[in-house]
Amino acid sequence: MDMEKYLVLNKYFLSLFGVEDFRQLPLKNIQERIDDGDEITPFMKTLISLKGIKFCKDDLLRYDQNIQEYVRKINRYRGNVVLIYFQYLPVLFTEIFLDQLKNNKVEFLNKLNEFLNQYRYENEIDIQDFELKDLNKLAFWMATGSGKTLIMHINYLQFLKYRPFEPDNILLITPNEGLSKQHFDELQKSDIPCRIYDGNLNSRFNLKNEVLIIEITKLVDEKKDGGITLPVSAFEGRSLIFVDEGHKGKATEDRVWAARRAKLAENGFVFEYSATFGQILSERNKETLEEYSKSIIFDYSYKYFYLDGYGKDFFVVNAKNSEEISEGYFSEIMFVANLLSFYEQVMFYQENKRLAEEYNLEKPLWIFVGTTVNKEESDILQIVGFLNKVVKEEDWLKEKINTILEGRAGLKNEDGEDIFKEKFKLLKEKGVDLNDLYSRVFNGKGRLNISEIKNADGEFGLKVGDNDYFGVINVGGKDFKKRLEEKGFEVQSDVISDSLFDYIKHKASNLNILIGAKKFIEGWDTWRVSSMGLLNIGSGQGPQIIQLFGRGVRLKGKDLSLKRSGDPRVAVLETLNIFGIKADYLSRFLEAIRKEEVEYENILMSIKYQHQEKWKELYVLGKREDKKFEESKVIMLEPDETVHVSIDLTPRIKVYSKTNNTEIGLDAKIEHDTLDLKRYTTFLNWERIFFEITEHKKLKKYWNLVFDKNKLQEIISAVNNYKVVVYKGVFDKLEHGDISKLEDIAVSVLKRYIDTYYRKKAKRFETDHISYYVLDEKTGQLMMPFMSKENSGGYLVQVDKREKELIKKVKKLIKDFEKLLDEKYESDVLPRLVFESHLFVPVLLKKKIKKEDKIKFTPEGLVESEIKFLKDLRKFIEENKEKFKDIETYLLRNFHQIGVGFQLTWAGFYPDFVMWLKKGNYQIIVFIDPKGLEHDKSLDCEKIVFAGTRYAGGDVVTIKTIERRLNNPNIRLESFILSATSYKDLVENLAKKPSKSDYEKNHVLFIDDNDWCEKMFKILNI
């Protein structure tokens, strides 16, 4: 079923911005910063520049200011929350929804139905008109790890700002106690009052707007006995309800829970969050489908999360069933293959710890989990039996390992190939030393010993000989010890050790294996999981499977980006390997994964390197690896007039009147004033401020930053460094508690100032330590997305496994490299470009949005402006051969965050292409960036200043200041921005409009101009 077309509410909000798919909005590559002092977020800057949006600009700016205010509130104690585009959009949509619900309900309902009437006709769906009751619920389809919790906290603040009604109860309903505790901790971090239901409905403290956290299992229709269950009738009045993962997949159970939630929500409002709507929605259940069609306001399900590069990659063994393979043999092979997969990861991690640390990759953990915990015990006993056999029978293990690595396992995929053909490349290359395997995975050799951990309920430790524990079994059943003994295992008692489960997250932990992790299913927070063995997977368990999968693929990522790096060197650690000891467990798992539309066929497409004989003559810029900012330079915190931060603490209010029974929202703002903290410095507790700023320094790892209390006071006294807007007269007469508020404001100012100041110094240091290197020395960096241990590489082409014909066409085309280099042959299958001057061919081109779901490329294909640049340049060189007869021309796509980059004062800049123009020993290195300039319009924009020939001195970094500093008479540096935004659109809203020639003098050319190539080469004197 094409679920996307049923998401009517989501499609309505997208239509307000003139698009049908959120990926059509140019927000993906924007990194929001909330501490740069801007009045408006980069996201909103982009949105208000779009054509066809159906909003008043003032309304959008007001929404944006509100969102910044919510983030500031959450950051009061967190201090590190920034929004990613797929978090900003649902928050913005909710802001619009609540504003309309409060102030324009009737017209809002009419507009929804006008849209639905047209949409229903165009998409042939059977969805009834919206009614007022349909406006009491919003649902967010968000992948695990995409920030549902953060969005929930902002939704709480949004509801309290607009207050469609005054809630008598605020509830957060969770599926289990583990998630309740997790939500309690997170709400506290966001300074949101909350408590967990403990049998008492009334709080001793009666905090205003307090959130009561309760498990759905504790809500009943009618209380019949003791315990801490609670009838839904206990909540009188109107309720604001937040629901996290309200579906388990069992239809009967879900219907009962849904009925209770509906009763609670009568005359109230519901926010619901789930990663698993795709598992429970179908055309067979029209009532549920219609409910969520009208309430899902944003869809960032796992498909989009994965396609955007977030989370680990994953490998699921998919063996074709064969009657010749016995269940016992299948289980043994799968267990040993899982062991090899984990051993390979551990070996790589331990031999490359610095690299793993750079990419925020934690020590691998092998877990065995299922979705039906009370039916897992027999599977767990089988796993313990396998572990015993592995440590006891080396010859058996060696024989099984050889069978797998030599391709003799007999397990085939759908194409009849060995399922492990593309696995274990590192082990096939190095071989397997059993002693090393025992040491790395089991902490040594010896007899398997099992101990009941008396200080931790339901835990059993696993060790070999007298070595440290290598694993822990975590089960809920009380009879598991007896079951182990019945199987012939001796179970000792350990009265000394504390919980092994709790120790798994410790940095020094030697625990490598976790079995029967009920707590993992319930939301246990860890980044270590790298290999997963499936235990009992029951039928109809789709939602729990996706939750399990989503937690397994969580990834911190380099610079805490949550993203896969694309660096082949760490691919083994950025992949979650999933095995199952029984074939039907795997098939049920894969069935759930297919509903998420994220099962892809991985195909490697080779590339051809060109002009390699010249790589020793061409120069590039690169940072010096021997100079690290944190180790090389002590940074003294000082007032800096170029560093400025702004905080707006003025509340927005709504004034209401009624005309003709229609609610009208009038925007108003209390009179405001600028707060001069210098007036209050003698009243502030500088010990407290110094302590909080020191803790912030530790949190941010600013190890080389030095300051004292006097320097912090000096910055607060330098009022040119900050602007704090408050409502007029708020601190004219200091009252009880005001000094504490002023200290909080001072801390916020100092944190933002220090973040900006330190980032500026770090970027300048990196730019000051750029040097020339021959291309051959930097090939590993510049070609990193293509490199592999086998010294061959190329694009990773991933095709939706349901697209059987497309997979065949791709494989056929890739096998014939000559046809691959003919860019016109099967260009609809793999759109590509072949440019003789480019240092590798072919260059893949990005598919259109709708086709991205079927086929994607890593690294990504070129976008429209980049394609036009290459085609125009190729045509110009071909048509002007006389001009280039004595000049060698070379070109290279420059990969973002990996290739040549310049750390400007406020942002990193990675031009999309590097071009060399070489004549004898002399060469011009030209950096070219074909991009839109929607939010970089001014001639004073950093990227334009960097590219231009103006030299402003001081801290301003330009391509020419770098050229002068490096002072090589045989190398000239140039930079150009090729604007995909036309000149007319670029200056449309500028009060002072630079002329087109002003832009061109500053090396900004317009790609829609037919003569841009000619202009560029004229500037270059070619």
mmCIF file of C-alpha atoms in Angstrom, residues 674-968:
data_model
loop_
_atom_site.group_PDB
_atom_site.id
_atom_site.type_symbol
_atom_site.label_atom_id
_atom_site.label_comp_id
_atom_site.label_asym_id
_atom_site.label_seq_id
_atom_site.Cartn_x
_atom_site.Cartn_y
_atom_site.Cartn_z
ATOM 1 C CA THR A 674 17.671 46.349 26.186
ATOM 2 C CA LEU A 675 19.073 44.921 29.398
ATOM 3 C CA ASP A 676 22.434 46.305 30.521
ATOM 4 C CA LEU A 677 23.879 43.566 32.737
ATOM 5 C CA LYS A 678 26.826 45.814 33.587
ATOM 6 C CA ARG A 679 24.550 47.698 36.021
ATOM 7 C CA TYR A 680 24.080 44.562 38.102
ATOM 8 C CA THR A 681 27.580 42.987 38.100
ATOM 9 C CA THR A 682 28.215 43.796 41.780
ATOM 10 C CA PHE A 683 25.029 41.961 42.801
ATOM 11 C CA LEU A 684 25.750 38.745 40.924
ATOM 12 C CA ASN A 685 27.201 35.584 42.443
ATOM 13 C CA TRP A 686 30.319 35.230 40.292
ATOM 14 C CA GLU A 687 31.344 32.004 42.042
ATOM 15 C CA ARG A 688 28.178 30.369 40.757
ATOM 16 C CA ILE A 689 28.568 31.892 37.278
ATOM 17 C CA PHE A 690 32.219 30.807 37.089
ATOM 18 C CA PHE A 691 31.262 27.253 38.121
ATOM 19 C CA GLU A 692 28.517 26.991 35.462
ATOM 20 C CA ILE A 693 30.780 28.355 32.717
ATOM 21 C CA THR A 694 33.564 25.974 33.755
ATOM 22 C CA GLU A 695 31.118 23.061 33.515
ATOM 23 C CA HIS A 696 30.075 24.314 30.070
ATOM 24 C CA LYS A 697 33.732 24.391 29.027
ATOM 25 C CA LYS A 698 34.124 20.747 30.114
ATOM 26 C CA LEU A 699 30.906 19.718 28.355
ATOM 27 C CA LYS A 700 32.041 21.345 25.119
ATOM 28 C CA LYS A 701 35.633 20.043 25.515
ATOM 29 C CA TYR A 702 37.229 23.487 25.196
ATOM 30 C CA TRP A 703 40.374 22.175 26.892
ATOM 31 C CA ASN A 704 42.677 24.970 25.688
ATOM 32 C CA LEU A 705 40.373 27.852 26.657
ATOM 33 C CA VAL A 706 41.552 29.870 29.664
ATOM 34 C CA PHE A 707 39.549 32.405 31.682
ATOM 35 C CA ASP A 708 38.923 33.555 35.241
ATOM 36 C CA LYS A 709 36.090 35.330 37.030
ATOM 37 C CA ASN A 710 37.503 38.753 36.197
ATOM 38 C CA LYS A 711 37.494 37.969 32.478
ATOM 39 C CA LEU A 712 33.844 36.816 32.627
ATOM 40 C CA GLN A 713 32.927 40.081 34.367
ATOM 41 C CA GLU A 714 34.829 42.027 31.724
ATOM 42 C CA ILE A 715 32.806 40.419 28.934
ATOM 43 C CA ILE A 716 29.507 41.127 30.696
ATOM 44 C CA SER A 717 30.677 44.723 31.194
ATOM 45 C CA ALA A 718 31.506 45.044 27.472
ATOM 46 C CA VAL A 719 27.916 45.688 26.401
ATOM 47 C CA ASN A 720 28.889 45.796 22.709
ATOM 48 C CA ASN A 721 29.379 42.017 22.828
ATOM 49 C CA TYR A 722 25.741 41.160 23.467
ATOM 50 C CA LYS A 723 22.160 42.323 23.331
ATOM 51 C CA VAL A 724 19.518 41.069 25.743
ATOM 52 C CA VAL A 725 15.943 42.178 25.032
ATOM 53 C CA VAL A 726 13.510 42.112 27.973
ATOM 54 C CA TYR A 727 10.125 43.665 28.541
ATOM 55 C CA LYS A 728 10.286 47.228 29.741
ATOM 56 C CA GLY A 729 10.871 47.858 33.434
ATOM 57 C CA VAL A 730 11.184 44.194 34.430
ATOM 58 C CA PHE A 731 14.370 44.779 36.449
ATOM 59 C CA ASP A 732 13.845 48.431 37.422
ATOM 60 C CA LYS A 733 13.062 47.422 41.000
ATOM 61 C CA LEU A 734 14.844 44.266 42.064
ATOM 62 C CA GLU A 735 12.622 41.811 43.901
ATOM 63 C CA HIS A 736 13.206 38.442 45.538
ATOM 64 C CA GLY A 737 14.494 36.001 42.923
ATOM 65 C CA ASP A 738 15.501 38.664 40.377
ATOM 66 C CA ILE A 739 19.221 38.332 41.126
ATOM 67 C CA SER A 740 19.037 34.603 40.361
ATOM 68 C CA LYS A 741 17.252 35.402 37.067
ATOM 69 C CA LEU A 742 19.937 37.960 36.171
ATOM 70 C CA GLU A 743 22.624 35.360 36.902
ATOM 71 C CA ASP A 744 20.841 32.888 34.604
ATOM 72 C CA ILE A 745 20.778 35.533 31.862
ATOM 73 C CA ALA A 746 24.480 36.284 32.375
ATOM 74 C CA VAL A 747 25.284 32.562 32.136
ATOM 75 C CA SER A 748 23.284 32.279 28.895
ATOM 76 C CA VAL A 749 25.080 35.284 27.421
ATOM 77 C CA LEU A 750 28.501 33.942 28.400
ATOM 78 C CA LYS A 751 27.809 30.444 27.060
ATOM 79 C CA ARG A 752 26.756 31.789 23.673
ATOM 80 C CA TYR A 753 29.610 34.255 23.569
ATOM 81 C CA ILE A 754 32.179 31.577 24.427
ATOM 82 C CA ASP A 755 30.767 29.113 21.866
ATOM 83 C CA THR A 756 30.956 31.750 19.145
ATOM 84 C CA TYR A 757 34.367 33.043 20.235
ATOM 85 C CA TYR A 758 35.915 29.564 20.458
ATOM 86 C CA ARG A 759 34.453 28.445 17.130
ATOM 87 C CA LYS A 760 35.867 31.558 15.482
ATOM 88 C CA LYS A 761 39.359 30.936 16.929
ATOM 89 C CA ALA A 762 39.304 27.250 15.969
ATOM 90 C CA LYS A 763 38.298 27.990 12.395
ATOM 91 C CA ARG A 764 40.931 30.696 12.035
ATOM 92 C CA PHE A 765 43.617 28.339 13.381
ATOM 93 C CA GLU A 766 42.715 25.707 10.787
ATOM 94 C CA THR A 767 42.774 28.245 7.957
ATOM 95 C CA ASP A 768 46.134 29.607 9.152
ATOM 96 C CA HIS A 769 47.597 26.098 9.031
ATOM 97 C CA ILE A 770 46.686 25.232 5.445
ATOM 98 C CA SER A 771 49.577 24.157 3.213
ATOM 99 C CA TYR A 772 50.150 22.975 -0.359
ATOM 100 C CA TYR A 773 50.296 19.224 -0.979
ATOM 101 C CA VAL A 774 50.633 17.351 -4.247
ATOM 102 C CA LEU A 775 47.353 15.672 -5.152
ATOM 103 C CA ASP A 776 48.958 12.246 -4.904
ATOM 104 C CA GLU A 777 49.551 12.802 -1.166
ATOM 105 C CA LYS A 778 45.899 13.658 -0.558
ATOM 106 C CA THR A 779 44.238 11.060 -2.782
ATOM 107 C CA GLY A 780 43.042 9.079 0.248
ATOM 108 C CA GLN A 781 41.219 12.142 1.515
ATOM 109 C CA LEU A 782 39.874 13.536 -1.751
ATOM 110 C CA MET A 783 38.758 10.142 -3.103
ATOM 111 C CA MET A 784 37.742 8.764 0.291
ATOM 112 C CA PRO A 785 34.127 7.901 -0.626
ATOM 113 C CA PHE A 786 35.466 5.537 -3.308
ATOM 114 C CA MET A 787 38.350 3.870 -1.477
ATOM 115 C CA SER A 788 38.281 0.369 -0.016
ATOM 116 C CA LYS A 789 40.770 -2.065 1.475
ATOM 117 C CA GLU A 790 40.953 -3.951 -1.807
ATOM 118 C CA ASN A 791 42.326 -0.762 -3.445
ATOM 119 C CA SER A 792 39.346 -0.567 -5.745
ATOM 120 C CA GLY A 793 36.187 1.348 -5.287
ATOM 121 C CA GLY A 794 33.297 3.173 -6.768
ATOM 122 C CA TYR A 795 29.755 4.266 -6.124
ATOM 123 C CA LEU A 796 27.456 2.227 -3.924
ATOM 124 C CA VAL A 797 24.190 1.917 -5.853
ATOM 125 C CA GLN A 798 21.250 0.893 -3.663
ATOM 126 C CA VAL A 799 18.053 -0.262 -5.348
ATOM 127 C CA ASP A 800 14.748 -1.012 -3.647
ATOM 128 C CA LYS A 801 14.553 -4.825 -3.598
ATOM 129 C CA ARG A 802 10.990 -4.718 -4.907
ATOM 130 C CA GLU A 803 12.277 -3.155 -8.143
ATOM 131 C CA LYS A 804 13.389 -6.458 -9.707
ATOM 132 C CA GLU A 805 13.607 -5.153 -13.296
ATOM 133 C CA LEU A 806 15.566 -2.070 -12.254
ATOM 134 C CA ILE A 807 18.040 -4.233 -10.327
ATOM 135 C CA LYS A 808 18.612 -6.390 -13.412
ATOM 136 C CA LYS A 809 19.175 -3.328 -15.623
ATOM 137 C CA VAL A 810 21.617 -1.748 -13.165
ATOM 138 C CA LYS A 811 23.643 -4.946 -12.804
ATOM 139 C CA LYS A 812 23.746 -5.482 -16.556
ATOM 140 C CA LEU A 813 24.892 -1.916 -17.233
ATOM 141 C CA ILE A 814 27.563 -1.981 -14.524
ATOM 142 C CA LYS A 815 29.060 -5.203 -15.900
ATOM 143 C CA ASP A 816 29.694 -3.560 -19.286
ATOM 144 C CA PHE A 817 32.089 -0.724 -18.431
ATOM 145 C CA GLU A 818 32.350 0.507 -22.020
ATOM 146 C CA LYS A 819 28.603 1.083 -22.120
ATOM 147 C CA LEU A 820 28.782 2.630 -18.664
ATOM 148 C CA LEU A 821 31.149 5.247 -20.108
ATOM 149 C CA ASP A 822 28.588 6.065 -22.800
ATOM 150 C CA GLU A 823 26.505 8.556 -20.827
ATOM 151 C CA LYS A 824 23.583 8.369 -23.270
ATOM 152 C CA TYR A 825 23.188 4.582 -23.010
ATOM 153 C CA GLU A 826 20.474 3.631 -20.461
ATOM 154 C CA SER A 827 20.721 7.124 -18.958
ATOM 155 C CA ASP A 828 17.320 6.679 -17.310
ATOM 156 C CA VAL A 829 18.717 3.710 -15.341
ATOM 157 C CA LEU A 830 21.949 5.369 -14.151
ATOM 158 C CA PRO A 831 22.045 9.060 -15.116
ATOM 159 C CA ARG A 832 25.720 9.964 -15.446
ATOM 160 C CA LEU A 833 28.188 12.290 -17.052
ATOM 161 C CA VAL A 834 31.590 11.521 -18.598
ATOM 162 C CA PHE A 835 34.021 14.439 -18.745
ATOM 163 C CA GLU A 836 37.487 13.752 -20.121
ATOM 164 C CA SER A 837 39.085 16.388 -17.873
ATOM 165 C CA HIS A 838 37.552 14.961 -14.707
ATOM 166 C CA LEU A 839 39.844 12.854 -12.526
ATOM 167 C CA PHE A 840 37.324 10.007 -12.331
ATOM 168 C CA VAL A 841 34.546 8.786 -14.606
ATOM 169 C CA PRO A 842 31.653 8.376 -14.716
ATOM 170 C CA VAL A 843 30.095 10.986 -12.428
ATOM 171 C CA LEU A 844 26.611 9.963 -11.315
ATOM 172 C CA LEU A 845 23.750 12.457 -11.371
ATOM 173 C CA LYS A 846 21.034 12.703 -8.761
ATOM 174 C CA LYS A 847 17.661 11.121 -9.505
ATOM 175 C CA LYS A 848 14.472 13.119 -9.134
ATOM 176 C CA ILE A 849 12.895 13.167 -5.660
ATOM 177 C CA LYS A 850 10.235 10.548 -6.386
ATOM 178 C CA LYS A 851 12.801 8.164 -7.871
ATOM 179 C CA GLU A 852 15.201 8.513 -4.934
ATOM 180 C CA ASP A 853 13.097 6.044 -2.976
ATOM 181 C CA LYS A 854 13.788 3.392 -5.630
ATOM 182 C CA ILE A 855 17.486 4.018 -6.241
ATOM 183 C CA LYS A 856 20.113 6.006 -4.376
ATOM 184 C CA PHE A 857 23.834 6.567 -4.751
ATOM 185 C CA THR A 858 26.669 6.884 -2.250
ATOM 186 C CA PRO A 859 28.299 9.338 -2.587
ATOM 187 C CA GLU A 860 25.295 11.328 -3.754
ATOM 188 C CA GLY A 861 24.857 12.224 -7.406
ATOM 189 C CA LEU A 862 25.228 15.758 -8.695
ATOM 190 C CA VAL A 863 22.316 18.184 -8.372
ATOM 191 C CA GLU A 864 20.910 20.312 -11.182
ATOM 192 C CA SER A 865 23.218 23.344 -10.801
ATOM 193 C CA GLU A 866 26.308 21.091 -10.625
ATOM 194 C CA ILE A 867 25.213 19.189 -13.733
ATOM 195 C CA LYS A 868 24.735 22.415 -15.680
ATOM 196 C CA PHE A 869 28.169 23.640 -14.568
ATOM 197 C CA LEU A 870 29.892 20.490 -15.870
ATOM 198 C CA LYS A 871 28.000 20.417 -19.145
ATOM 199 C CA ASP A 872 28.598 24.123 -19.823
ATOM 200 C CA LEU A 873 32.288 23.841 -18.955
ATOM 201 C CA ARG A 874 32.761 20.752 -21.115
ATOM 202 C CA LYS A 875 31.049 22.455 -24.047
ATOM 203 C CA PHE A 876 33.124 25.631 -23.654
ATOM 204 C CA ILE A 877 36.433 23.728 -23.628
ATOM 205 C CA GLU A 878 35.416 21.677 -26.678
ATOM 206 C CA GLU A 879 34.376 24.810 -28.603
ATOM 207 C CA ASN A 880 37.522 26.764 -27.679
ATOM 208 C CA LYS A 881 40.299 24.249 -28.318
ATOM 209 C CA GLU A 882 42.632 26.949 -29.633
ATOM 210 C CA LYS A 883 42.326 28.860 -26.340
ATOM 211 C CA PHE A 884 43.314 25.742 -24.363
ATOM 212 C CA LYS A 885 45.934 24.277 -26.726
ATOM 213 C CA ASP A 886 48.842 25.051 -24.353
ATOM 214 C CA ILE A 887 46.854 24.594 -21.138
ATOM 215 C CA GLU A 888 46.134 21.327 -19.348
ATOM 216 C CA THR A 889 42.708 21.346 -17.732
ATOM 217 C CA TYR A 890 41.739 19.008 -14.895
ATOM 218 C CA LEU A 891 38.673 18.896 -12.703
ATOM 219 C CA LEU A 892 37.622 17.077 -9.529
ATOM 220 C CA ARG A 893 34.389 16.916 -7.608
ATOM 221 C CA ASN A 894 35.175 18.082 -4.073
ATOM 222 C CA PHE A 895 33.248 16.086 -1.460
ATOM 223 C CA HIS A 896 31.642 18.010 1.387
ATOM 224 C CA GLN A 897 33.363 17.685 4.804
ATOM 225 C CA ILE A 898 35.981 15.354 3.276
ATOM 226 C CA GLY A 899 37.671 17.267 0.479
ATOM 227 C CA VAL A 900 39.328 20.686 0.419
ATOM 228 C CA GLY A 901 37.611 23.019 2.872
ATOM 229 C CA PHE A 902 38.085 26.511 4.221
ATOM 230 C CA GLN A 903 37.122 27.365 7.781
ATOM 231 C CA LEU A 904 35.820 30.897 7.510
ATOM 232 C CA THR A 905 35.031 33.003 10.558
ATOM 233 C CA TRP A 906 31.496 31.725 11.017
ATOM 234 C CA ALA A 907 31.139 28.682 8.774
ATOM 235 C CA GLY A 908 32.984 25.954 6.905
ATOM 236 C CA PHE A 909 33.106 26.288 3.125
ATOM 237 C CA TYR A 910 33.653 23.273 0.838
ATOM 238 C CA PRO A 911 33.461 24.364 -2.828
ATOM 239 C CA ASP A 912 31.857 21.692 -5.009
ATOM 240 C CA PHE A 913 34.670 21.499 -7.577
ATOM 241 C CA VAL A 914 38.402 22.034 -7.890
ATOM 242 C CA MET A 915 39.760 22.943 -11.341
ATOM 243 C CA TRP A 916 43.434 23.045 -12.341
ATOM 244 C CA LEU A 917 44.703 25.083 -15.285
ATOM 245 C CA LYS A 918 48.319 24.020 -15.820
ATOM 246 C CA LYS A 919 50.928 25.458 -18.167
ATOM 247 C CA GLY A 920 54.419 24.084 -17.639
ATOM 248 C CA ASN A 921 55.360 24.475 -13.971
ATOM 249 C CA TYR A 922 52.713 27.152 -13.407
ATOM 250 C CA GLN A 923 49.162 26.276 -12.339
ATOM 251 C CA ILE A 924 45.983 28.045 -11.328
ATOM 252 C CA ILE A 925 43.885 26.227 -8.746
ATOM 253 C CA VAL A 926 40.269 27.350 -9.078
ATOM 254 C CA PHE A 927 37.586 26.529 -6.507
ATOM 255 C CA ILE A 928 34.091 26.627 -7.991
ATOM 256 C CA ASP A 929 30.789 26.397 -6.120
ATOM 257 C CA PRO A 930 27.608 26.213 -8.241
ATOM 258 C CA LYS A 931 24.919 26.967 -5.663
ATOM 259 C CA GLY A 932 21.822 29.004 -4.971
ATOM 260 C CA LEU A 933 22.388 32.217 -3.029
ATOM 261 C CA GLU A 934 18.962 32.598 -1.417
ATOM 262 C CA HIS A 935 20.428 33.385 2.001
ATOM 263 C CA ASP A 936 23.873 34.723 0.992
ATOM 264 C CA LYS A 937 22.839 37.720 -1.086
ATOM 265 C CA SER A 938 24.984 40.516 0.264
ATOM 266 C CA LEU A 939 28.410 41.307 -1.177
ATOM 267 C CA ASP A 940 29.591 41.207 2.447
ATOM 268 C CA CYS A 941 28.553 37.564 2.822
ATOM 269 C CA GLU A 942 31.577 35.513 3.934
ATOM 270 C CA LYS A 943 31.621 33.177 0.935
ATOM 271 C CA ILE A 944 31.466 36.087 -1.510
ATOM 272 C CA VAL A 945 34.156 38.017 0.371
ATOM 273 C CA PHE A 946 36.290 34.849 0.380
ATOM 274 C CA ALA A 947 35.950 34.401 -3.386
ATOM 275 C CA GLY A 948 36.465 38.037 -4.326
ATOM 276 C CA THR A 949 39.617 40.067 -4.804
ATOM 277 C CA ARG A 950 38.903 42.542 -2.022
ATOM 278 C CA TYR A 951 41.360 42.361 0.851
ATOM 279 C CA ALA A 952 39.770 43.774 3.993
ATOM 280 C CA GLY A 953 42.660 42.909 6.289
ATOM 281 C CA GLY A 954 42.224 41.981 9.928
ATOM 282 C CA ASP A 955 40.425 38.707 10.500
ATOM 283 C CA VAL A 956 38.895 38.505 7.032
ATOM 284 C CA VAL A 957 39.943 35.320 5.241
ATOM 285 C CA THR A 958 39.980 35.379 1.426
ATOM 286 C CA ILE A 959 41.424 33.073 -1.186
ATOM 287 C CA LYS A 960 43.968 35.793 -1.929
ATOM 288 C CA THR A 961 45.141 36.146 1.686
ATOM 289 C CA ILE A 962 45.819 32.407 1.676
ATOM 290 C CA GLU A 963 47.698 32.729 -1.621
ATOM 291 C CA ARG A 964 49.834 35.570 -0.237
ATOM 292 C CA ARG A 965 50.638 33.708 2.966
ATOM 293 C CA LEU A 966 51.712 30.516 1.154
ATOM 294 C CA ASN A 967 53.736 32.624 -1.320
ATOM 295 C CA ASN A 968 54.445 30.093 -4.064
#
